[in-house]
Amino acid sequence: MASYLQLFQTPKPLTHFNRFSSTSSRLPASVRCSASVVPPSKRSYSITLLPGDGIGPEVISVAKDVLVLAGSVEGITFEFREMLLGGAALDATGVPMPDETLSVSKQSDAVLLGAIGGYKWDNNEKHLKPETGLLQIRSGLQVFANLRPATVFPQLVDASTLKREVAEGVDLMVVRELTGGIYFGKPRGFRTDENGEEAGFNTEIYSQHEIDRIARLAFETARKRRGKLCSVDKANVLEASMLWRKIVTELAQEYPDVELSHMYVDNAAMQLIRYPKQFDTILTNNIFGDILSDEASMITGSIGMLPSASIGASGPGLFEPIHGSAPDIAGQDKANPFATVLSAAMLLKYGLGEERAAERIEKAVLDTLNRGFRTADIYSAGTKLVGCKQIGEEILKSVESHIPTAAV
């Protein structure tokens, strides 16, 4: 694999998409992806594709085509390997994440995921649910930090369910801890309680080093954005949150240029709807980040517009749209591929250090929106309602025809 990518180097001005992290494309030294600061001779990369379930294969197909074309324009080649994960893996192998999937993913330069899950497997035992495969791939790749931008694009401000004056100009980043907390904590399981009733239990647990490393990343992210960090917890009730707040507060002394605030999660959920522009960078744990980032996505008009990057201390990053598998529209050419295409751009920028190609894709998405093409979830009067495949074709036209990107 190539040498490590450090994020958070101040970038040259790009398009509106630079507001994803305001954004530098480099992480602090403690958080790195595999194929970074790549020597000029390294222009070929291995990408593991995990289409998954539902609309996953449809949106991954579009993103792959966009990656190939943007790469060819910029002198980059890709070797793709498609592997099973989630329900597709269950049907083919009996497990939600085959060992081969993790092995191939670890050997690649980056991993691009579509979506997993579906009604078909809802009644499976927990270890045989598609979602278990998603947790396993995150844990196996040791990607502990999830970056989820929520930006309201001017072209889509009227697609938001909030009033224009509330939604316009929203630009925030949720930094979510990804491999700890209640989703992974032990003990967990089922038992019979003292009354003879069946009970289910989970453990919300965080160690000092888990909090420290995600908090440092959040401070660095805020430092490269607008210098404001809001740490979200439930420290008035939960001991794990009490430790979280203590460590984050102590760490703030190392970042005097970042304005730190704390907010309880219930208030944060309310404030995201009441006045979302107050937020710049949000730091939170696994379960709170899962919920709040989905809430934030709806401010933008559709969950189908938002990408994410999951990164760790070493090895390949995992890049995926934040939407689900949408089995109700799977196979009908109704899926919105923008989030997956933008996840591919994040893969190029954060995972491979290929900012020119990433910028080309970002500009192509903007150009496609500017030309009025919309899927049903972001459609409004006066725009052109098209399917997933045509959105992909229009993005490809923009990638190929767009003016050359600036040197990085």
Short mmCIF file of C-alpha atoms in Angstrom, two decimals:
data_model
loop_
_atom_site.label_atom_id
_atom_site.label_comp_id
_atom_site.label_asym_id
_atom_site.label_seq_id
_atom_site.Cartn_x
_atom_site.Cartn_y
_atom_site.Cartn_z
CA MET A 1 0.00 0.00 0.00
CA ALA A 2 1.03 3.58 -0.41
CA SER A 3 2.18 5.83 2.40
CA TYR A 4 -0.29 7.47 4.76
CA LEU A 5 -2.63 10.37 4.02
CA GLN A 6 -2.72 13.09 6.65
CA LEU A 7 -5.76 15.25 6.49
CA PHE A 8 -6.13 18.87 7.38
CA GLN A 9 -3.71 20.68 5.13
CA THR A 10 -5.26 23.96 4.10
CA PRO A 11 -6.57 23.40 0.58
CA LYS A 12 -6.80 25.74 -2.33
CA PRO A 13 -10.26 27.20 -2.85
CA LEU A 14 -12.53 24.76 -4.64
CA THR A 15 -16.26 24.79 -5.21
CA HIS A 16 -19.13 24.96 -2.78
CA PHE A 17 -18.26 21.37 -1.92
CA ASN A 18 -15.15 22.49 -0.08
CA ARG A 19 -17.51 23.35 2.72
CA PHE A 20 -17.73 19.63 3.43
CA SER A 21 -14.90 20.16 5.87
CA SER A 22 -14.26 23.66 4.91
CA THR A 23 -12.28 21.47 4.09
CA SER A 24 -9.05 20.38 4.18
CA SER A 25 -8.35 17.03 2.87
CA ARG A 26 -5.95 16.02 5.54
CA LEU A 27 -6.43 14.38 8.92
CA PRO A 28 -4.33 14.91 12.01
CA ALA A 29 -1.26 12.76 12.32
CA SER A 30 -3.05 10.29 14.59
CA VAL A 31 -5.70 9.57 11.97
CA ARG A 32 -4.54 8.37 8.60
CA CYS A 33 -5.80 6.47 5.58
CA SER A 34 -3.73 4.07 3.57
CA ALA A 35 -3.02 5.66 0.23
CA SER A 36 -1.99 9.17 1.06
CA VAL A 37 0.49 11.69 0.01
CA VAL A 38 1.06 9.48 -2.98
CA PRO A 39 4.25 9.78 -5.04
CA PRO A 40 3.66 11.01 -8.60
CA SER A 41 4.43 7.52 -9.93
CA LYS A 42 1.60 6.00 -7.90
CA ARG A 43 -1.41 6.58 -10.12
CA SER A 44 -3.10 3.22 -9.93
CA TYR A 45 -5.28 2.14 -7.01
CA SER A 46 -7.19 -0.90 -5.87
CA ILE A 47 -10.75 -0.19 -4.77
CA THR A 48 -13.01 -2.69 -3.05
CA LEU A 49 -16.67 -2.24 -3.97
CA LEU A 50 -19.34 -3.43 -1.55
CA PRO A 51 -22.65 -2.87 -3.38
CA GLY A 52 -24.68 -4.53 -0.65
CA ASP A 53 -28.46 -4.64 -0.81
CA GLY A 54 -31.49 -2.78 -2.11
CA ILE A 55 -30.45 0.26 -4.12
CA GLY A 56 -26.80 -0.32 -3.23
CA PRO A 57 -25.83 -2.00 -6.52
CA GLU A 58 -27.56 0.74 -8.54
CA VAL A 59 -25.78 3.64 -6.87
CA ILE A 60 -22.44 1.85 -6.74
CA SER A 61 -22.66 1.22 -10.49
CA VAL A 62 -23.07 4.96 -11.11
CA ALA A 63 -20.26 5.90 -8.72
CA LYS A 64 -17.90 3.36 -10.28
CA ASP A 65 -18.48 4.80 -13.77
CA VAL A 66 -17.85 8.30 -12.46
CA LEU A 67 -14.65 7.22 -10.71
CA VAL A 68 -13.36 5.55 -13.87
CA LEU A 69 -14.02 8.59 -16.06
CA ALA A 70 -12.74 11.18 -13.60
CA GLY A 71 -9.68 9.05 -13.05
CA SER A 72 -8.97 8.65 -16.75
CA VAL A 73 -9.19 12.39 -17.28
CA GLU A 74 -6.68 12.92 -14.46
CA GLY A 75 -4.36 10.06 -15.44
CA ILE A 76 -5.51 7.64 -12.73
CA THR A 77 -6.43 4.00 -13.16
CA PHE A 78 -8.39 1.77 -10.79
CA GLU A 79 -8.57 -1.94 -10.18
CA PHE A 80 -11.97 -2.82 -8.73
CA ARG A 81 -12.92 -5.91 -6.78
CA GLU A 82 -16.57 -6.39 -5.93
CA MET A 83 -17.28 -8.28 -2.71
CA LEU A 84 -20.34 -9.39 -0.74
CA LEU A 85 -21.64 -7.72 2.40
CA GLY A 86 -24.95 -7.62 4.25
CA GLY A 87 -28.02 -9.41 2.95
CA ALA A 88 -26.35 -10.31 -0.33
CA ALA A 89 -23.61 -12.06 1.61
CA LEU A 90 -26.15 -13.83 3.81
CA ASP A 91 -27.96 -15.22 0.80
CA ALA A 92 -24.76 -16.38 -0.89
CA THR A 93 -22.63 -17.54 2.04
CA GLY A 94 -24.81 -17.68 5.15
CA VAL A 95 -22.94 -14.90 6.98
CA PRO A 96 -23.29 -11.09 6.70
CA MET A 97 -19.55 -10.49 6.21
CA PRO A 98 -17.47 -13.31 4.69
CA ASP A 99 -13.83 -13.49 5.76
CA GLU A 100 -12.80 -12.92 2.15
CA THR A 101 -14.64 -9.59 2.08
CA LEU A 102 -12.63 -8.26 5.01
CA SER A 103 -9.37 -9.69 3.67
CA VAL A 104 -9.79 -8.10 0.24
CA SER A 105 -10.94 -4.82 1.79
CA LYS A 106 -7.85 -4.63 4.01
CA GLN A 107 -5.58 -5.15 1.01
CA SER A 108 -7.16 -2.37 -1.02
CA ASP A 109 -6.41 1.34 -1.04
CA ALA A 110 -10.01 2.30 -0.22
CA VAL A 111 -13.45 0.75 0.17
CA LEU A 112 -16.69 2.10 -1.35
CA LEU A 113 -19.95 0.80 0.13
CA GLY A 114 -23.48 1.09 -1.28
CA ALA A 115 -26.09 0.17 1.32
CA ILE A 116 -27.08 -2.88 3.36
CA GLY A 117 -30.26 -4.29 4.85
CA GLY A 118 -33.82 -5.02 3.84
CA TYR A 119 -37.15 -6.35 5.03
CA LYS A 120 -36.22 -9.84 3.89
CA TRP A 121 -33.78 -10.29 6.75
CA ASP A 122 -35.60 -8.34 9.49
CA ASN A 123 -36.53 -11.47 11.43
CA ASN A 124 -33.08 -13.02 11.36
CA GLU A 125 -31.19 -13.53 14.60
CA LYS A 126 -28.87 -10.64 15.39
CA HIS A 127 -25.69 -12.36 14.21
CA LEU A 128 -27.43 -13.09 10.91
CA LYS A 129 -28.71 -9.58 10.22
CA PRO A 130 -27.17 -7.54 7.36
CA GLU A 131 -26.42 -4.70 9.78
CA THR A 132 -24.10 -7.00 11.71
CA GLY A 133 -21.96 -7.18 8.59
CA LEU A 134 -21.71 -3.40 8.48
CA LEU A 135 -20.56 -3.27 12.11
CA GLN A 136 -18.08 -6.05 11.40
CA ILE A 137 -16.50 -4.34 8.39
CA ARG A 138 -16.14 -1.09 10.36
CA SER A 139 -14.57 -2.93 13.25
CA GLY A 140 -12.38 -5.07 11.00
CA LEU A 141 -11.01 -2.02 9.17
CA GLN A 142 -10.63 -0.21 12.52
CA VAL A 143 -12.26 2.93 11.19
CA PHE A 144 -13.14 4.75 14.38
CA ALA A 145 -14.10 8.17 13.00
CA ASN A 146 -17.03 8.96 10.75
CA LEU A 147 -17.18 12.35 9.03
CA ARG A 148 -20.69 13.27 7.90
CA PRO A 149 -21.08 16.67 6.24
CA ALA A 150 -24.48 18.31 5.97
CA THR A 151 -24.50 21.21 3.55
CA VAL A 152 -27.55 22.87 2.07
CA PHE A 153 -26.77 23.49 -1.57
CA PRO A 154 -28.30 26.67 -3.01
CA GLN A 155 -29.90 24.61 -5.79
CA LEU A 156 -31.75 22.47 -3.25
CA VAL A 157 -32.66 24.89 -0.48
CA ASP A 158 -36.34 24.67 -1.38
CA ALA A 159 -36.21 20.87 -1.07
CA SER A 160 -35.65 21.23 2.67
CA THR A 161 -38.67 20.74 4.89
CA LEU A 162 -37.53 23.75 6.90
CA LYS A 163 -38.25 27.35 6.01
CA ARG A 164 -35.80 28.86 3.53
CA GLU A 165 -34.49 31.33 6.10
CA VAL A 166 -33.72 28.45 8.47
CA ALA A 167 -32.14 26.06 5.98
CA GLU A 168 -30.28 28.48 3.71
CA GLY A 169 -26.55 28.54 4.41
CA VAL A 170 -26.45 25.51 6.71
CA ASP A 171 -22.99 23.96 6.60
CA LEU A 172 -22.03 21.59 9.39
CA MET A 173 -19.93 18.49 9.97
CA VAL A 174 -20.83 15.68 12.33
CA VAL A 175 -17.78 13.85 13.68
CA ARG A 176 -19.12 10.56 15.01
CA GLU A 177 -17.21 7.97 17.01
CA LEU A 178 -17.81 4.76 15.08
CA THR A 179 -16.41 1.68 16.78
CA GLY A 180 -17.24 2.11 20.45
CA GLY A 181 -20.20 2.86 22.68
CA ILE A 182 -23.45 0.98 22.94
CA TYR A 183 -23.22 -0.62 19.49
CA PHE A 184 -20.11 -2.56 20.51
CA GLY A 185 -20.10 -2.46 24.32
CA LYS A 186 -20.19 -5.63 26.40
CA PRO A 187 -21.92 -7.23 28.20
CA ARG A 188 -24.92 -7.34 25.93
CA GLY A 189 -27.63 -9.85 25.21
CA PHE A 190 -30.83 -11.29 26.63
CA ARG A 191 -31.66 -12.74 30.02
CA THR A 192 -34.55 -13.51 32.31
CA ASP A 193 -34.92 -10.91 35.07
CA GLU A 194 -35.90 -11.37 38.71
CA ASN A 195 -39.58 -11.23 37.75
CA GLY A 196 -39.20 -14.02 35.24
CA GLU A 197 -39.57 -11.64 32.30
CA GLU A 198 -37.34 -11.62 29.25
CA ALA A 199 -35.01 -8.61 29.19
CA GLY A 200 -32.55 -7.24 26.65
CA PHE A 201 -29.49 -5.26 27.69
CA ASN A 202 -26.62 -3.29 26.15
CA THR A 203 -23.62 -1.45 27.52
CA GLU A 204 -22.65 2.13 26.73
CA ILE A 205 -18.92 2.20 27.44
CA TYR A 206 -16.03 4.41 26.36
CA SER A 207 -12.40 4.32 27.41
CA GLN A 208 -10.17 7.37 27.70
CA HIS A 209 -8.18 6.66 24.55
CA GLU A 210 -11.33 6.19 22.45
CA ILE A 211 -12.65 9.58 23.52
CA ASP A 212 -9.29 11.29 23.18
CA ARG A 213 -8.64 10.20 19.60
CA ILE A 214 -12.08 11.12 18.25
CA ALA A 215 -12.05 14.42 20.14
CA ARG A 216 -8.66 15.36 18.69
CA LEU A 217 -9.96 14.70 15.21
CA ALA A 218 -13.02 16.86 15.91
CA PHE A 219 -10.90 19.73 17.23
CA GLU A 220 -8.68 19.54 14.14
CA THR A 221 -11.75 19.51 11.91
CA ALA A 222 -13.21 22.54 13.66
CA ARG A 223 -9.87 24.33 13.47
CA LYS A 224 -9.92 24.03 9.67
CA ARG A 225 -13.56 25.08 9.42
CA ARG A 226 -14.98 28.02 11.38
CA GLY A 227 -13.35 27.27 14.72
CA LYS A 228 -16.45 26.14 16.61
CA LEU A 229 -16.91 22.70 18.15
CA CYS A 230 -20.04 21.51 19.94
CA SER A 231 -19.63 18.27 21.90
CA VAL A 232 -22.95 16.46 22.31
CA ASP A 233 -23.50 14.07 25.22
CA LYS A 234 -25.91 13.15 28.01
CA ALA A 235 -23.63 13.97 30.91
CA ASN A 236 -26.51 14.75 33.25
CA VAL A 237 -27.49 11.07 33.26
CA LEU A 238 -24.87 8.76 31.75
CA GLU A 239 -21.48 8.02 33.32
CA ALA A 240 -19.97 7.35 29.90
CA SER A 241 -21.01 10.87 28.90
CA MET A 242 -19.60 12.32 32.11
CA LEU A 243 -16.18 10.90 31.22
CA TRP A 244 -16.66 12.06 27.62
CA ARG A 245 -17.31 15.65 28.71
CA LYS A 246 -14.40 15.62 31.18
CA ILE A 247 -11.87 14.46 28.58
CA VAL A 248 -13.14 16.78 25.84
CA THR A 249 -13.04 19.75 28.23
CA GLU A 250 -9.47 18.97 29.28
CA LEU A 251 -8.35 18.52 25.69
CA ALA A 252 -9.74 21.93 24.75
CA GLN A 253 -6.76 23.52 26.49
CA GLU A 254 -4.63 22.29 23.59
CA TYR A 255 -6.89 24.06 21.10
CA PRO A 256 -7.29 27.65 22.34
CA ASP A 257 -8.27 28.76 18.83
CA VAL A 258 -11.35 26.50 18.85
CA GLU A 259 -14.48 27.62 20.68
CA LEU A 260 -15.82 24.60 22.59
CA SER A 261 -19.39 24.22 23.80
CA HIS A 262 -21.31 21.28 25.25
CA MET A 263 -24.92 20.33 24.62
CA TYR A 264 -27.16 17.53 25.82
CA VAL A 265 -28.31 15.30 23.00
CA ASP A 266 -32.02 16.00 23.45
CA ASN A 267 -31.38 19.74 23.20
CA ALA A 268 -29.07 19.23 20.23
CA ALA A 269 -31.80 17.35 18.38
CA MET A 270 -34.13 20.29 18.97
CA GLN A 271 -31.56 22.96 18.09
CA LEU A 272 -30.70 21.25 14.79
CA ILE A 273 -34.26 21.96 13.68
CA ARG A 274 -34.73 25.31 15.39
CA TYR A 275 -31.50 27.01 14.30
CA PRO A 276 -29.07 24.67 12.49
CA LYS A 277 -26.77 27.49 11.37
CA GLN A 278 -25.47 27.81 14.95
CA PHE A 279 -23.48 24.59 14.41
CA ASP A 280 -20.12 24.26 12.71
CA THR A 281 -18.56 20.97 13.86
CA ILE A 282 -20.44 18.52 16.08
CA LEU A 283 -18.58 15.86 18.06
CA THR A 284 -20.55 12.98 19.49
CA ASN A 285 -20.58 9.29 20.31
CA ASN A 286 -21.71 6.39 18.16
CA ILE A 287 -25.44 6.21 18.84
CA PHE A 288 -26.01 9.96 19.18
CA GLY A 289 -24.03 10.57 15.98
CA ASP A 290 -26.04 7.95 14.14
CA ILE A 291 -29.30 9.72 15.01
CA LEU A 292 -28.20 13.36 14.77
CA SER A 293 -26.44 12.97 11.42
CA ASP A 294 -29.58 11.45 9.90
CA GLU A 295 -31.60 14.33 11.33
CA ALA A 296 -29.12 16.83 9.92
CA SER A 297 -29.38 15.19 6.52
CA MET A 298 -33.04 16.09 6.23
CA ILE A 299 -32.23 19.76 6.68
CA THR A 300 -30.45 19.51 3.33
CA GLY A 301 -33.57 18.25 1.59
CA SER A 302 -32.76 14.58 1.21
CA ILE A 303 -30.69 11.88 2.86
CA GLY A 304 -29.80 10.90 -0.70
CA MET A 305 -27.43 13.86 -1.03
CA LEU A 306 -25.01 13.19 1.81
CA PRO A 307 -21.76 11.22 1.68
CA SER A 308 -19.56 10.07 4.54
CA ALA A 309 -15.99 9.02 5.20
CA SER A 310 -14.93 6.55 7.88
CA ILE A 311 -11.25 6.58 8.73
CA GLY A 312 -8.85 5.00 11.19
CA ALA A 313 -5.27 5.14 12.40
CA SER A 314 -4.03 3.16 9.39
CA GLY A 315 -5.30 1.09 6.49
CA PRO A 316 -8.01 1.84 3.95
CA GLY A 317 -10.91 4.14 4.68
CA LEU A 318 -14.56 3.17 4.22
CA PHE A 319 -16.66 5.57 2.15
CA GLU A 320 -20.44 5.33 1.89
CA PRO A 321 -23.64 7.34 1.48
CA ILE A 322 -25.50 7.76 4.73
CA HIS A 323 -28.83 6.58 3.29
CA GLY A 324 -30.18 3.07 3.70
CA SER A 325 -30.92 0.34 1.19
CA ALA A 326 -34.46 1.59 0.36
CA PRO A 327 -35.77 -1.85 -0.64
CA ASP A 328 -39.14 -0.35 -1.57
CA ILE A 329 -37.61 1.36 -4.62
CA ALA A 330 -34.79 -1.08 -5.39
CA GLY A 331 -34.51 -2.07 -9.03
CA GLN A 332 -36.90 0.65 -10.19
CA ASP A 333 -34.31 3.24 -11.30
CA LYS A 334 -35.59 5.65 -8.65
CA ALA A 335 -32.53 5.78 -6.39
CA ASN A 336 -30.63 9.03 -5.84
CA PRO A 337 -26.94 8.30 -6.63
CA PHE A 338 -25.57 11.75 -5.69
CA ALA A 339 -24.53 10.73 -2.16
CA THR A 340 -22.63 7.71 -3.43
CA VAL A 341 -20.93 9.75 -6.14
CA LEU A 342 -19.95 12.33 -3.54
CA SER A 343 -18.70 9.50 -1.32
CA ALA A 344 -16.49 8.49 -4.24
CA ALA A 345 -15.19 12.07 -4.32
CA MET A 346 -14.44 11.84 -0.60
CA LEU A 347 -12.65 8.55 -1.29
CA LEU A 348 -10.42 10.31 -3.80
CA LYS A 349 -9.79 13.30 -1.56
CA TYR A 350 -9.47 11.74 1.88
CA GLY A 351 -8.46 8.19 1.02
CA LEU A 352 -6.13 8.63 -1.95
CA GLY A 353 -5.01 12.25 -1.84
CA GLU A 354 -6.28 12.77 -5.40
CA GLU A 355 -7.81 16.21 -4.97
CA ARG A 356 -7.95 17.12 -8.65
CA ALA A 357 -10.08 14.11 -9.52
CA ALA A 358 -12.23 14.68 -6.42
CA GLU A 359 -12.78 18.30 -7.39
CA ARG A 360 -13.74 17.25 -10.89
CA ILE A 361 -16.49 15.00 -9.51
CA GLU A 362 -17.71 17.64 -7.06
CA LYS A 363 -17.98 20.20 -9.84
CA ALA A 364 -19.76 17.68 -12.06
CA VAL A 365 -22.39 17.09 -9.38
CA LEU A 366 -22.93 20.82 -9.01
CA ASP A 367 -23.16 21.22 -12.78
CA THR A 368 -25.74 18.42 -12.99
CA LEU A 369 -27.83 20.11 -10.31
CA ASN A 370 -27.43 23.47 -12.04
CA ARG A 371 -28.78 21.94 -15.24
CA GLY A 372 -31.89 20.99 -13.35
CA PHE A 373 -31.67 17.19 -13.18
CA ARG A 374 -33.34 15.66 -10.11
CA THR A 375 -34.41 12.32 -8.74
CA ALA A 376 -37.83 12.09 -7.09
CA ASP A 377 -36.59 12.76 -3.55
CA ILE A 378 -35.24 16.22 -4.51
CA TYR A 379 -37.63 17.06 -7.35
CA SER A 380 -39.44 20.40 -7.40
CA ALA A 381 -41.50 22.24 -9.98
CA GLY A 382 -39.40 23.54 -12.85
CA THR A 383 -36.72 20.83 -12.60
CA LYS A 384 -36.29 17.63 -14.64
CA LEU A 385 -37.39 14.41 -12.99
CA VAL A 386 -35.12 11.55 -14.09
CA GLY A 387 -33.96 8.19 -12.80
CA CYS A 388 -30.76 6.96 -11.23
CA LYS A 389 -29.18 5.90 -14.52
CA GLN A 390 -29.79 9.23 -16.25
CA ILE A 391 -28.40 11.15 -13.28
CA GLY A 392 -25.28 9.05 -13.72
CA GLU A 393 -25.15 9.82 -17.44
CA GLU A 394 -25.51 13.55 -16.80
CA ILE A 395 -22.75 13.50 -14.18
CA LEU A 396 -20.49 11.72 -16.68
CA LYS A 397 -21.19 14.42 -19.27
CA SER A 398 -20.19 17.07 -16.75
CA VAL A 399 -17.05 15.19 -15.68
CA GLU A 400 -15.88 14.92 -19.27
CA SER A 401 -16.78 18.40 -20.44
CA HIS A 402 -15.97 20.48 -17.38
CA ILE A 403 -13.15 23.00 -17.50
CA PRO A 404 -9.86 21.64 -16.13
CA THR A 405 -9.42 21.75 -12.38
CA ALA A 406 -6.88 24.02 -10.77
CA ALA A 407 -3.53 22.59 -9.79
CA VAL A 408 -3.37 21.30 -6.23
#
